[in-house]
Amino acid sequence: MRDFSTAMIKNKDRLNSGLGNLFTAIIIIALWQIASLHYNDIILPGPMATLKSLVNQLGDNTFYSSLLTSCVRLLTALALSIGLGLAFGLLMGIFKPVRYLLSPVIYILQSVPPILYMTLAMIWFGLNGRATIFIVTVVSFPVLAVNLCEGFSNIDPKLVEMGRSFQFSRSKIILSIIIPSLLTYLKSGLIIMLSLSWKLLIMGEVLAAGSGIGSLLTDARMNLETDKVFSLGLLIVIFCILSQLGAGKMVEHHDNQN
Amino acid sequence: MIIRINNIDFSFGELNIISELSLEVRKEETICIIGPSGCGKTTLLNLISGSLEPDSGNITRGYKRLGYVFQEDRLLPWKTVRENISIVSPESSKEELTEIIKLVDLEGFEEYKPGQLSGGMRQRVSIARGFYYPAELLLMDEPLKSLDYNLRMSLLDSIIRLANHERRSLLYVTHEIDEALLLADRIIVLGKQPAGIAREFTIRTPQTERNLQSQDLTLIRNLIIEMLTRKKSPV
């Protein structure tokens, strides 16, 4: 993908940005350490206490079973929202009338605050995992639908005309021009969706589930184990970033095959 | 005969674009169509390709397939140079692909993506793609329009090499007289709107022996300039 004449500049850029990130991290940790000296551990645990709690978590089976529960919920919700997002996005992209009919629905779904869905879900599904799956799905599938729809309106008509001029079959136009054009939009939709999903998942579990990473947070809050809240937070951020990178890589891989 | 255009007229609403135009393209003949900007050259190409229908007159086609080189490169950004060329004719041989890439001086760039190439190189890929497509007639609509003079002359060399590599009929639209002088067997000069054929020049010197400074090419150039700058439509 990378141009060879600019590869060196890019490597240098990467090094510089890496150094920058490291520097920022050191400053933040130092400030955190200084601040934590002024408060007790219940208000603000220091970096060392957080690290210790992190190691404890990683050695604890409850953590892994909670993680598993959360992941199953996340994957279920993602499967639902990818299915719905693709269906809505493709229908809206391919058929103009469907776009006019459905886009108000999508925009309304997007402007409702997630906490409202949460309240409703707690009434409808009760305090279990289903409420969480519901809010993750209902908030994240419109993101994918809107992105795909956008992708359709950005397909270069000149490229399609080129395909027609060289007598590409309909399926060849779809496979070699339309789908690759949509992939960038699909990729960004998926990445936004994933980070949104993690955040909503945790919120849902904190508010309305007796299991999963979110409920570990609730327990920690009730037991005033602030260090545990911090270390769980750190882990959630790490999972969120890892899954976004994973999704990006997956779509990119597919992109290269085409 | 590859295509015969018989006395066609074409208007967009009230605006008469082409009037009483007749033209025959023979087998393996290179025709350059030259005319002032906006005189209806692209409309003529659209009539020839069949994406527009003439209001009156008729067009007889004796070809099976038609190739294109567009004004813009129209390359697929996610495909490599090699894939962008081979996609139009997957059934053609690998050797032919290698040969075509060599003729447009793109050896060593086969695995690059369009985004990594300069504008001139991208247009080389687009030209190679047009010639790789097996067609009896290749339409080229100002393919060098966006390039500077030196680049245009160097790409024109590639086009001449490709044209001689495998002979076919070429219909090349341009507003650059020098391109036409170096490439054409016949130059068709269109008048201002409504466009009809104002004049026709035949050049018999082989493309590889032409010199823009030579007496006959200078003479033709001056005549064309005079026609293009004349106030009234000479039709």
Short mmCIF file of C-alpha atoms in Angstrom, two decimals:
data_model
loop_
_atom_site.label_atom_id
_atom_site.label_comp_id
_atom_site.label_asym_id
_atom_site.label_seq_id
_atom_site.Cartn_x
_atom_site.Cartn_y
_atom_site.Cartn_z
CA MET A 1 0.00 0.00 0.00
CA ARG A 2 2.75 2.43 0.91
CA ASP A 3 4.64 4.44 -1.63
CA PHE A 4 8.23 3.52 -1.59
CA SER A 5 9.65 7.01 -1.89
CA THR A 6 7.69 8.17 1.15
CA ALA A 7 8.20 4.98 3.17
CA MET A 8 11.20 6.39 4.98
CA ILE A 9 9.43 9.62 5.88
CA LYS A 10 6.48 7.60 7.13
CA ASN A 11 8.74 5.40 9.25
CA LYS A 12 10.28 8.50 10.75
CA ASP A 13 6.81 9.89 11.39
CA ARG A 14 5.83 6.69 13.10
CA LEU A 15 8.91 6.81 15.32
CA ASN A 16 8.22 10.43 16.23
CA SER A 17 4.58 9.76 17.02
CA GLY A 18 5.60 6.71 19.08
CA LEU A 19 8.03 8.85 21.10
CA GLY A 20 5.34 11.49 21.50
CA ASN A 21 2.86 8.93 22.81
CA LEU A 22 5.40 7.56 25.26
CA PHE A 23 6.21 11.04 26.51
CA THR A 24 2.51 11.87 27.03
CA ALA A 25 1.99 8.57 28.86
CA ILE A 26 4.91 9.26 31.22
CA ILE A 27 3.60 12.77 32.00
CA ILE A 28 0.08 11.48 32.70
CA ILE A 29 1.33 8.67 34.94
CA ALA A 30 3.56 11.13 36.83
CA LEU A 31 0.68 13.58 37.37
CA TRP A 32 -1.54 10.69 38.43
CA GLN A 33 1.10 9.55 40.94
CA ILE A 34 1.46 13.06 42.36
CA ALA A 35 -2.32 13.53 42.60
CA SER A 36 -2.80 10.12 44.26
CA LEU A 37 -0.39 11.13 47.05
CA HIS A 38 -2.85 13.85 48.06
CA TYR A 39 -5.93 11.64 48.26
CA ASN A 40 -6.62 8.36 49.96
CA ASP A 41 -6.89 5.13 47.97
CA ILE A 42 -10.70 5.13 47.94
CA ILE A 43 -10.86 8.44 46.09
CA LEU A 44 -7.84 8.08 43.83
CA PRO A 45 -5.66 4.95 43.85
CA GLY A 46 -2.17 5.49 42.45
CA PRO A 47 -0.63 3.82 39.40
CA MET A 48 1.06 1.14 41.50
CA ALA A 49 -2.16 0.19 43.33
CA THR A 50 -3.96 0.02 39.98
CA LEU A 51 -1.25 -2.18 38.52
CA LYS A 52 -1.42 -4.48 41.53
CA SER A 53 -5.18 -4.76 41.16
CA LEU A 54 -4.73 -5.41 37.44
CA VAL A 55 -2.39 -8.33 38.17
CA ASN A 56 -4.91 -9.63 40.74
CA GLN A 57 -7.69 -9.46 38.18
CA LEU A 58 -5.65 -11.37 35.64
CA GLY A 59 -5.03 -14.11 38.18
CA ASP A 60 -8.70 -14.42 39.12
CA ASN A 61 -11.09 -16.85 37.47
CA THR A 62 -14.16 -14.64 38.11
CA PHE A 63 -12.58 -12.07 35.81
CA TYR A 64 -12.26 -14.54 32.94
CA SER A 65 -15.78 -15.90 33.30
CA SER A 66 -17.13 -12.32 33.41
CA LEU A 67 -15.07 -11.46 30.35
CA LEU A 68 -16.47 -14.47 28.56
CA THR A 69 -20.05 -13.49 29.45
CA SER A 70 -19.45 -9.95 28.21
CA CYS A 71 -17.81 -11.15 25.01
CA VAL A 72 -20.71 -13.47 24.23
CA ARG A 73 -23.11 -10.55 24.70
CA LEU A 74 -20.94 -8.28 22.59
CA LEU A 75 -20.66 -10.82 19.78
CA THR A 76 -24.41 -11.53 19.82
CA ALA A 77 -25.17 -7.81 19.66
CA LEU A 78 -22.56 -7.29 16.94
CA ALA A 79 -23.94 -10.12 14.85
CA LEU A 80 -27.42 -8.60 15.15
CA SER A 81 -26.27 -5.08 14.37
CA ILE A 82 -24.04 -6.12 11.47
CA GLY A 83 -26.98 -8.09 10.04
CA LEU A 84 -29.43 -5.22 10.49
CA GLY A 85 -26.86 -2.60 9.44
CA LEU A 86 -25.99 -4.47 6.24
CA ALA A 87 -29.65 -5.10 5.43
CA PHE A 88 -30.71 -1.49 6.01
CA GLY A 89 -27.58 -0.05 4.40
CA LEU A 90 -27.78 -2.20 1.27
CA LEU A 91 -31.52 -1.69 0.80
CA MET A 92 -31.16 2.05 1.30
CA GLY A 93 -28.14 2.21 -0.96
CA ILE A 94 -29.59 0.17 -3.82
CA PHE A 95 -33.20 1.38 -3.81
CA LYS A 96 -33.72 5.14 -3.69
CA PRO A 97 -37.36 4.94 -2.48
CA VAL A 98 -36.28 2.73 0.43
CA ARG A 99 -33.67 5.35 1.30
CA TYR A 100 -36.30 8.09 1.44
CA LEU A 101 -38.59 5.90 3.54
CA LEU A 102 -36.02 4.62 6.00
CA SER A 103 -33.60 7.48 6.50
CA PRO A 104 -35.93 9.37 8.92
CA VAL A 105 -36.22 6.18 10.97
CA ILE A 106 -32.44 5.79 11.07
CA TYR A 107 -31.90 9.42 12.03
CA ILE A 108 -34.48 9.24 14.81
CA LEU A 109 -32.90 6.03 16.12
CA GLN A 110 -29.55 7.81 16.14
CA SER A 111 -30.72 10.91 17.96
CA VAL A 112 -32.39 9.08 20.86
CA PRO A 113 -30.01 9.13 23.88
CA PRO A 114 -28.81 5.56 24.65
CA ILE A 115 -29.85 5.89 28.28
CA LEU A 116 -33.48 6.16 27.11
CA TYR A 117 -33.17 2.83 25.29
CA MET A 118 -31.62 1.47 28.45
CA THR A 119 -34.57 2.57 30.57
CA LEU A 120 -37.00 0.99 28.13
CA ALA A 121 -34.95 -2.18 27.84
CA MET A 122 -34.92 -2.57 31.62
CA ILE A 123 -38.73 -2.41 31.57
CA TRP A 124 -39.07 -4.74 28.59
CA PHE A 125 -36.38 -7.33 29.30
CA GLY A 126 -35.69 -6.95 33.01
CA LEU A 127 -32.32 -6.90 34.70
CA ASN A 128 -30.46 -9.41 32.61
CA GLY A 129 -28.13 -9.59 29.63
CA ARG A 130 -30.88 -9.20 27.07
CA ALA A 131 -31.36 -5.52 27.87
CA THR A 132 -27.66 -4.96 27.22
CA ILE A 133 -27.76 -6.81 23.91
CA PHE A 134 -30.77 -4.74 22.93
CA ILE A 135 -29.19 -1.34 23.51
CA VAL A 136 -25.90 -2.27 21.87
CA THR A 137 -27.79 -3.43 18.78
CA VAL A 138 -30.24 -0.59 18.50
CA VAL A 139 -27.58 2.09 18.94
CA SER A 140 -24.87 0.61 16.75
CA PHE A 141 -26.63 -0.81 13.69
CA PRO A 142 -27.70 2.64 12.34
CA VAL A 143 -24.00 3.63 12.27
CA LEU A 144 -23.25 0.84 9.82
CA ALA A 145 -26.39 1.50 7.79
CA VAL A 146 -25.59 5.20 7.41
CA ASN A 147 -21.99 4.48 6.47
CA LEU A 148 -22.95 1.94 3.83
CA CYS A 149 -25.58 4.24 2.41
CA GLU A 150 -22.95 6.99 2.21
CA GLY A 151 -20.66 4.54 0.44
CA PHE A 152 -23.28 3.95 -2.22
CA SER A 153 -23.66 7.63 -2.97
CA ASN A 154 -19.87 7.94 -3.28
CA ILE A 155 -19.36 5.25 -5.89
CA ASP A 156 -17.63 6.97 -8.81
CA PRO A 157 -20.09 6.84 -11.75
CA LYS A 158 -17.14 7.25 -14.13
CA LEU A 159 -15.67 3.96 -12.95
CA VAL A 160 -19.00 2.21 -13.45
CA GLU A 161 -19.22 3.73 -16.93
CA MET A 162 -15.70 2.47 -17.62
CA GLY A 163 -16.84 -1.03 -16.67
CA ARG A 164 -19.84 -0.77 -18.98
CA SER A 165 -17.68 0.54 -21.85
CA PHE A 166 -15.46 -2.51 -21.60
CA GLN A 167 -18.56 -4.71 -21.47
CA PHE A 168 -18.13 -5.95 -17.91
CA SER A 169 -20.97 -8.24 -16.90
CA ARG A 170 -23.31 -7.06 -14.16
CA SER A 171 -21.70 -9.33 -11.62
CA LYS A 172 -18.21 -8.19 -12.65
CA ILE A 173 -19.24 -4.55 -12.11
CA ILE A 174 -20.59 -5.43 -8.67
CA LEU A 175 -17.58 -7.54 -7.66
CA SER A 176 -14.77 -5.41 -9.04
CA ILE A 177 -16.17 -1.88 -8.78
CA ILE A 178 -19.15 -1.55 -6.40
CA ILE A 179 -18.05 -3.78 -3.51
CA PRO A 180 -14.45 -2.47 -3.32
CA SER A 181 -15.83 1.10 -3.38
CA LEU A 182 -18.02 0.26 -0.39
CA LEU A 183 -15.28 -1.43 1.63
CA THR A 184 -13.72 1.78 3.03
CA TYR A 185 -17.13 2.87 4.29
CA LEU A 186 -17.84 -0.59 5.67
CA LYS A 187 -14.51 -0.52 7.48
CA SER A 188 -15.03 2.87 9.11
CA GLY A 189 -18.61 1.90 10.00
CA LEU A 190 -17.41 -1.28 11.68
CA ILE A 191 -14.70 0.50 13.65
CA ILE A 192 -17.05 3.19 14.96
CA MET A 193 -19.58 0.47 15.74
CA LEU A 194 -17.09 -1.59 17.72
CA SER A 195 -15.94 1.22 19.99
CA LEU A 196 -19.53 2.28 20.53
CA SER A 197 -20.52 -1.31 21.33
CA TRP A 198 -17.90 -1.76 24.04
CA LYS A 199 -18.95 1.43 25.79
CA LEU A 200 -22.65 0.59 25.62
CA LEU A 201 -22.04 -2.98 26.69
CA ILE A 202 -20.30 -1.86 29.87
CA MET A 203 -22.96 0.77 30.57
CA GLY A 204 -25.72 -1.79 30.07
CA GLU A 205 -24.05 -4.30 32.34
CA VAL A 206 -23.39 -1.76 35.08
CA LEU A 207 -27.05 -0.73 35.05
CA ALA A 208 -28.88 -3.94 34.33
CA ALA A 209 -26.97 -7.18 34.58
CA GLY A 210 -25.79 -9.45 37.36
CA SER A 211 -22.89 -10.78 35.33
CA GLY A 212 -20.16 -9.65 32.97
CA ILE A 213 -17.38 -7.05 33.23
CA GLY A 214 -19.94 -4.32 33.95
CA SER A 215 -21.23 -6.15 36.99
CA LEU A 216 -17.66 -6.52 38.26
CA LEU A 217 -17.54 -2.71 38.11
CA THR A 218 -20.79 -2.49 40.08
CA ASP A 219 -19.40 -4.88 42.71
CA ALA A 220 -16.18 -2.90 42.95
CA ARG A 221 -18.12 0.32 43.37
CA MET A 222 -20.25 -1.13 46.16
CA ASN A 223 -17.18 -2.52 47.96
CA LEU A 224 -15.36 0.81 47.48
CA GLU A 225 -12.57 -0.98 45.60
CA THR A 226 -11.63 2.02 43.52
CA ASP A 227 -8.36 0.42 42.41
CA LYS A 228 -10.43 -2.37 40.87
CA VAL A 229 -12.60 0.19 39.04
CA PHE A 230 -9.43 1.74 37.64
CA SER A 231 -7.85 -1.53 36.57
CA LEU A 232 -11.10 -2.75 34.98
CA GLY A 233 -11.36 0.55 33.16
CA LEU A 234 -7.85 0.12 31.84
CA LEU A 235 -8.65 -3.40 30.64
CA ILE A 236 -11.85 -2.26 28.92
CA VAL A 237 -9.94 0.43 27.03
CA ILE A 238 -7.37 -2.15 25.96
CA PHE A 239 -10.07 -4.58 24.71
CA CYS A 240 -11.81 -1.80 22.86
CA ILE A 241 -8.63 -0.72 21.06
CA LEU A 242 -7.62 -4.31 20.29
CA SER A 243 -10.99 -5.17 18.79
CA GLN A 244 -10.97 -2.00 16.67
CA LEU A 245 -7.51 -2.85 15.35
CA GLY A 246 -8.69 -6.40 14.70
CA ALA A 247 -11.72 -5.23 12.71
CA GLY A 248 -9.57 -2.80 10.71
CA LYS A 249 -7.09 -5.56 9.85
CA MET A 250 -9.86 -7.95 8.86
CA VAL A 251 -11.45 -5.58 6.35
CA GLU A 252 -8.03 -4.52 5.05
CA HIS A 253 -7.12 -8.14 4.45
CA HIS A 254 -10.32 -8.61 2.51
CA ASP A 255 -9.55 -5.41 0.60
CA ASN A 256 -6.17 -6.74 -0.52
CA GLN A 257 -7.69 -9.96 -1.76
CA ASN A 258 -10.06 -8.15 -4.08
CA MET B 1 -15.17 -0.50 -43.44
CA ILE B 2 -15.22 -0.22 -39.64
CA ILE B 3 -17.84 2.47 -39.30
CA ARG B 4 -19.75 4.61 -41.81
CA ILE B 5 -21.47 7.78 -40.65
CA ASN B 6 -23.98 8.97 -43.18
CA ASN B 7 -25.17 12.55 -43.11
CA ILE B 8 -26.09 12.72 -39.42
CA ASP B 9 -27.67 15.59 -37.50
CA PHE B 10 -27.84 15.93 -33.76
CA SER B 11 -29.34 18.59 -31.48
CA PHE B 12 -29.74 19.08 -27.76
CA GLY B 13 -33.15 20.74 -27.72
CA GLU B 14 -32.85 23.89 -29.80
CA LEU B 15 -29.08 23.73 -29.95
CA ASN B 16 -27.87 22.12 -33.15
CA ILE B 17 -24.59 20.38 -32.28
CA ILE B 18 -23.78 18.36 -35.37
CA SER B 19 -25.11 18.95 -38.82
CA GLU B 20 -24.83 16.92 -42.04
CA LEU B 21 -21.73 15.05 -40.97
CA SER B 22 -20.48 12.08 -42.96
CA LEU B 23 -17.36 10.09 -42.22
CA GLU B 24 -16.04 6.66 -42.97
CA VAL B 25 -13.39 4.93 -40.88
CA ARG B 26 -11.54 2.23 -42.78
CA LYS B 27 -9.86 -0.84 -41.38
CA GLU B 28 -6.60 -0.08 -39.49
CA GLU B 29 -6.90 3.61 -40.21
CA THR B 30 -5.97 6.31 -37.69
CA ILE B 31 -8.24 9.31 -37.81
CA CYS B 32 -7.76 12.40 -35.70
CA ILE B 33 -10.73 14.66 -35.18
CA ILE B 34 -9.75 18.18 -34.33
CA GLY B 35 -11.90 21.19 -33.63
CA PRO B 36 -12.32 24.15 -31.29
CA SER B 37 -13.23 23.40 -27.67
CA GLY B 38 -16.92 22.78 -27.22
CA CYS B 39 -17.58 22.15 -30.91
CA GLY B 40 -19.21 18.78 -30.30
CA LYS B 41 -16.26 16.38 -30.47
CA THR B 42 -17.33 14.38 -27.45
CA THR B 43 -20.92 14.34 -28.71
CA LEU B 44 -19.63 12.86 -31.96
CA LEU B 45 -17.81 10.12 -30.03
CA ASN B 46 -20.97 9.38 -28.07
CA LEU B 47 -22.89 9.08 -31.33
CA ILE B 48 -20.27 6.71 -32.69
CA SER B 49 -20.24 4.54 -29.56
CA GLY B 50 -24.03 4.39 -29.67
CA SER B 51 -24.68 6.04 -26.31
CA LEU B 52 -26.46 8.82 -28.27
CA GLU B 53 -28.71 8.37 -31.32
CA PRO B 54 -28.57 10.81 -34.25
CA ASP B 55 -31.74 12.80 -35.02
CA SER B 56 -31.41 11.99 -38.69
CA GLY B 57 -28.97 10.15 -40.92
CA ASN B 58 -27.54 6.79 -39.99
CA ILE B 59 -24.43 5.06 -38.71
CA THR B 60 -23.40 1.64 -40.04
CA ARG B 61 -21.08 -0.33 -37.80
CA GLY B 62 -18.73 -2.99 -39.07
CA TYR B 63 -16.92 -3.74 -35.82
CA LYS B 64 -17.69 -6.21 -33.08
CA ARG B 65 -16.00 -4.53 -30.16
CA LEU B 66 -15.11 -0.98 -29.25
CA GLY B 67 -12.28 0.06 -26.92
CA TYR B 68 -11.96 3.33 -25.02
CA VAL B 69 -9.36 5.64 -23.62
CA PHE B 70 -11.05 8.34 -21.57
CA GLN B 71 -9.99 11.90 -20.77
CA GLU B 72 -9.48 10.90 -17.14
CA ASP B 73 -7.59 7.71 -16.35
CA ARG B 74 -10.61 5.97 -14.71
CA LEU B 75 -8.40 3.36 -13.04
CA LEU B 76 -9.62 1.21 -10.16
CA PRO B 77 -7.68 2.58 -7.15
CA TRP B 78 -7.72 -0.77 -5.32
CA LYS B 79 -6.13 -2.69 -8.19
CA THR B 80 -2.50 -2.78 -9.32
CA VAL B 81 -1.28 -1.54 -12.69
CA ARG B 82 -1.25 -5.11 -14.01
CA GLU B 83 -4.76 -5.87 -12.73
CA ASN B 84 -6.15 -2.59 -14.05
CA ILE B 85 -4.99 -3.55 -17.54
CA SER B 86 -5.79 -7.26 -17.47
CA ILE B 87 -9.29 -6.81 -16.06
CA VAL B 88 -10.70 -5.68 -19.43
CA SER B 89 -9.58 -8.84 -21.16
CA PRO B 90 -8.89 -11.72 -18.76
CA GLU B 91 -8.75 -14.15 -21.68
CA SER B 92 -5.76 -12.46 -23.37
CA SER B 93 -2.31 -13.95 -22.90
CA LYS B 94 0.22 -13.06 -20.18
CA GLU B 95 2.86 -12.42 -22.87
CA GLU B 96 0.64 -9.83 -24.52
CA LEU B 97 0.16 -8.09 -21.16
CA THR B 98 3.91 -7.98 -20.55
CA GLU B 99 4.44 -6.62 -24.07
CA ILE B 100 1.81 -3.88 -23.66
CA ILE B 101 3.26 -2.81 -20.31
CA LYS B 102 6.70 -2.61 -21.96
CA LEU B 103 5.35 -0.49 -24.81
CA VAL B 104 4.01 2.15 -22.40
CA ASP B 105 7.28 2.15 -20.39
CA LEU B 106 5.70 0.84 -17.20
CA GLU B 107 8.04 -2.11 -16.63
CA GLY B 108 8.80 -2.40 -12.94
CA PHE B 109 5.57 -0.67 -11.92
CA GLU B 110 3.26 -3.66 -12.50
CA GLU B 111 2.44 -4.13 -8.84
CA TYR B 112 1.96 -0.44 -8.00
CA LYS B 113 -1.47 0.95 -7.25
CA PRO B 114 -2.71 4.04 -9.16
CA GLY B 115 -2.39 6.23 -6.04
CA GLN B 116 1.36 5.64 -6.07
CA LEU B 117 1.81 6.84 -9.65
CA SER B 118 2.03 10.29 -11.23
CA GLY B 119 -0.78 11.59 -13.44
CA GLY B 120 1.20 10.86 -16.60
CA MET B 121 1.90 7.29 -15.51
CA ARG B 122 -1.74 6.71 -14.65
CA GLN B 123 -2.72 7.87 -18.10
CA ARG B 124 -0.16 5.43 -19.54
CA VAL B 125 -1.95 2.63 -17.70
CA SER B 126 -5.28 3.83 -19.06
CA ILE B 127 -3.89 3.91 -22.61
CA ALA B 128 -2.39 0.44 -22.18
CA ARG B 129 -5.78 -0.80 -20.97
CA GLY B 130 -7.49 0.65 -24.06
CA PHE B 131 -5.07 -1.13 -26.39
CA TYR B 132 -5.12 -4.39 -24.40
CA TYR B 133 -8.85 -4.71 -24.95
CA PRO B 134 -9.33 -6.67 -28.18
CA ALA B 135 -11.38 -4.32 -30.34
CA GLU B 136 -11.40 -3.38 -34.00
CA LEU B 137 -11.94 0.30 -33.18
CA LEU B 138 -10.42 2.29 -30.34
CA LEU B 139 -11.95 5.63 -29.37
CA MET B 140 -9.64 8.08 -27.64
CA ASP B 141 -11.20 11.24 -26.23
CA GLU B 142 -8.43 13.79 -25.61
CA PRO B 143 -6.45 11.26 -23.57
CA LEU B 144 -3.52 13.66 -23.07
CA LYS B 145 -5.58 16.72 -22.20
CA SER B 146 -4.44 17.19 -18.61
CA LEU B 147 -0.70 16.71 -19.29
CA ASP B 148 2.09 19.18 -20.10
CA TYR B 149 3.67 19.39 -23.56
CA ASN B 150 6.74 17.18 -22.99
CA LEU B 151 4.70 14.50 -21.29
CA ARG B 152 2.16 14.64 -24.11
CA MET B 153 4.83 14.06 -26.72
CA SER B 154 6.31 11.16 -24.78
CA LEU B 155 2.88 9.54 -24.32
CA LEU B 156 2.13 10.10 -27.99
CA ASP B 157 5.25 8.04 -28.76
CA SER B 158 3.82 5.23 -26.65
CA ILE B 159 0.49 5.49 -28.45
CA ILE B 160 2.23 5.27 -31.86
CA ARG B 161 4.20 2.22 -30.69
CA LEU B 162 1.01 0.56 -29.41
CA ALA B 163 -0.87 1.42 -32.60
CA ASN B 164 1.83 -0.23 -34.70
CA HIS B 165 2.18 -3.20 -32.36
CA GLU B 166 -1.23 -4.45 -33.32
CA ARG B 167 -2.97 -2.52 -36.08
CA ARG B 168 -6.58 -1.46 -35.57
CA SER B 169 -8.70 1.54 -36.40
CA LEU B 170 -8.19 4.53 -34.14
CA LEU B 171 -10.44 7.50 -33.70
CA TYR B 172 -8.56 10.12 -31.75
CA VAL B 173 -10.23 13.34 -30.66
CA THR B 174 -8.03 16.28 -29.67
CA HIS B 175 -7.69 20.03 -29.86
CA GLU B 176 -3.90 19.86 -30.05
CA ILE B 177 -2.80 20.16 -33.68
CA ASP B 178 0.66 18.63 -33.08
CA GLU B 179 -0.83 15.43 -31.69
CA ALA B 180 -2.95 15.04 -34.82
CA LEU B 181 -0.01 15.82 -37.14
CA LEU B 182 2.14 13.12 -35.56
CA LEU B 183 -0.51 10.44 -35.25
CA ALA B 184 -3.13 10.66 -37.99
CA ASP B 185 -3.46 9.03 -41.37
CA ARG B 186 -6.30 11.46 -41.86
CA ILE B 187 -7.08 14.66 -39.95
CA ILE B 188 -10.70 15.75 -39.87
CA VAL B 189 -11.19 19.40 -38.93
CA LEU B 190 -14.59 20.20 -37.50
CA GLY B 191 -16.08 23.66 -37.90
CA LYS B 192 -17.68 25.65 -35.12
CA GLN B 193 -21.19 24.70 -34.04
CA PRO B 194 -23.10 23.15 -35.57
CA ALA B 195 -20.15 20.91 -36.32
CA GLY B 196 -19.69 19.41 -39.73
CA ILE B 197 -16.51 18.48 -41.52
CA ALA B 198 -14.75 21.69 -42.52
CA ARG B 199 -11.75 20.07 -44.11
CA GLU B 200 -9.86 16.83 -44.33
CA PHE B 201 -6.10 16.23 -44.64
CA THR B 202 -4.41 12.97 -45.53
CA ILE B 203 -0.84 12.38 -44.33
CA ARG B 204 1.04 9.54 -46.04
CA THR B 205 4.42 9.80 -44.28
CA PRO B 206 4.78 6.86 -41.81
CA GLN B 207 4.30 8.00 -38.20
CA THR B 208 7.87 7.11 -37.22
CA GLU B 209 9.37 9.33 -39.94
CA ARG B 210 7.36 12.45 -39.23
CA ASN B 211 8.95 15.69 -38.15
CA LEU B 212 6.87 18.59 -36.91
CA GLN B 213 9.35 21.01 -38.53
CA SER B 214 8.99 19.46 -41.99
CA GLN B 215 7.50 21.55 -44.77
CA ASP B 216 4.28 19.63 -45.37
CA LEU B 217 3.38 19.27 -41.68
CA THR B 218 4.05 23.00 -41.14
CA LEU B 219 1.80 23.78 -44.08
CA ILE B 220 -1.03 21.62 -42.75
CA ARG B 221 -0.61 23.11 -39.28
CA ASN B 222 -0.94 26.64 -40.62
CA LEU B 223 -4.04 25.74 -42.61
CA ILE B 224 -5.68 24.15 -39.56
CA ILE B 225 -4.81 27.12 -37.33
CA GLU B 226 -6.31 29.44 -39.92
CA MET B 227 -9.51 27.40 -40.02
CA LEU B 228 -9.85 27.14 -36.26
CA THR B 229 -9.36 30.86 -35.74
CA ARG B 230 -11.67 31.97 -38.55
CA LYS B 231 -14.62 33.95 -37.21
CA LYS B 232 -17.45 32.41 -39.17
CA SER B 233 -18.22 28.76 -39.39
CA PRO B 234 -16.57 27.54 -42.58
CA VAL B 235 -19.13 24.77 -43.14
#
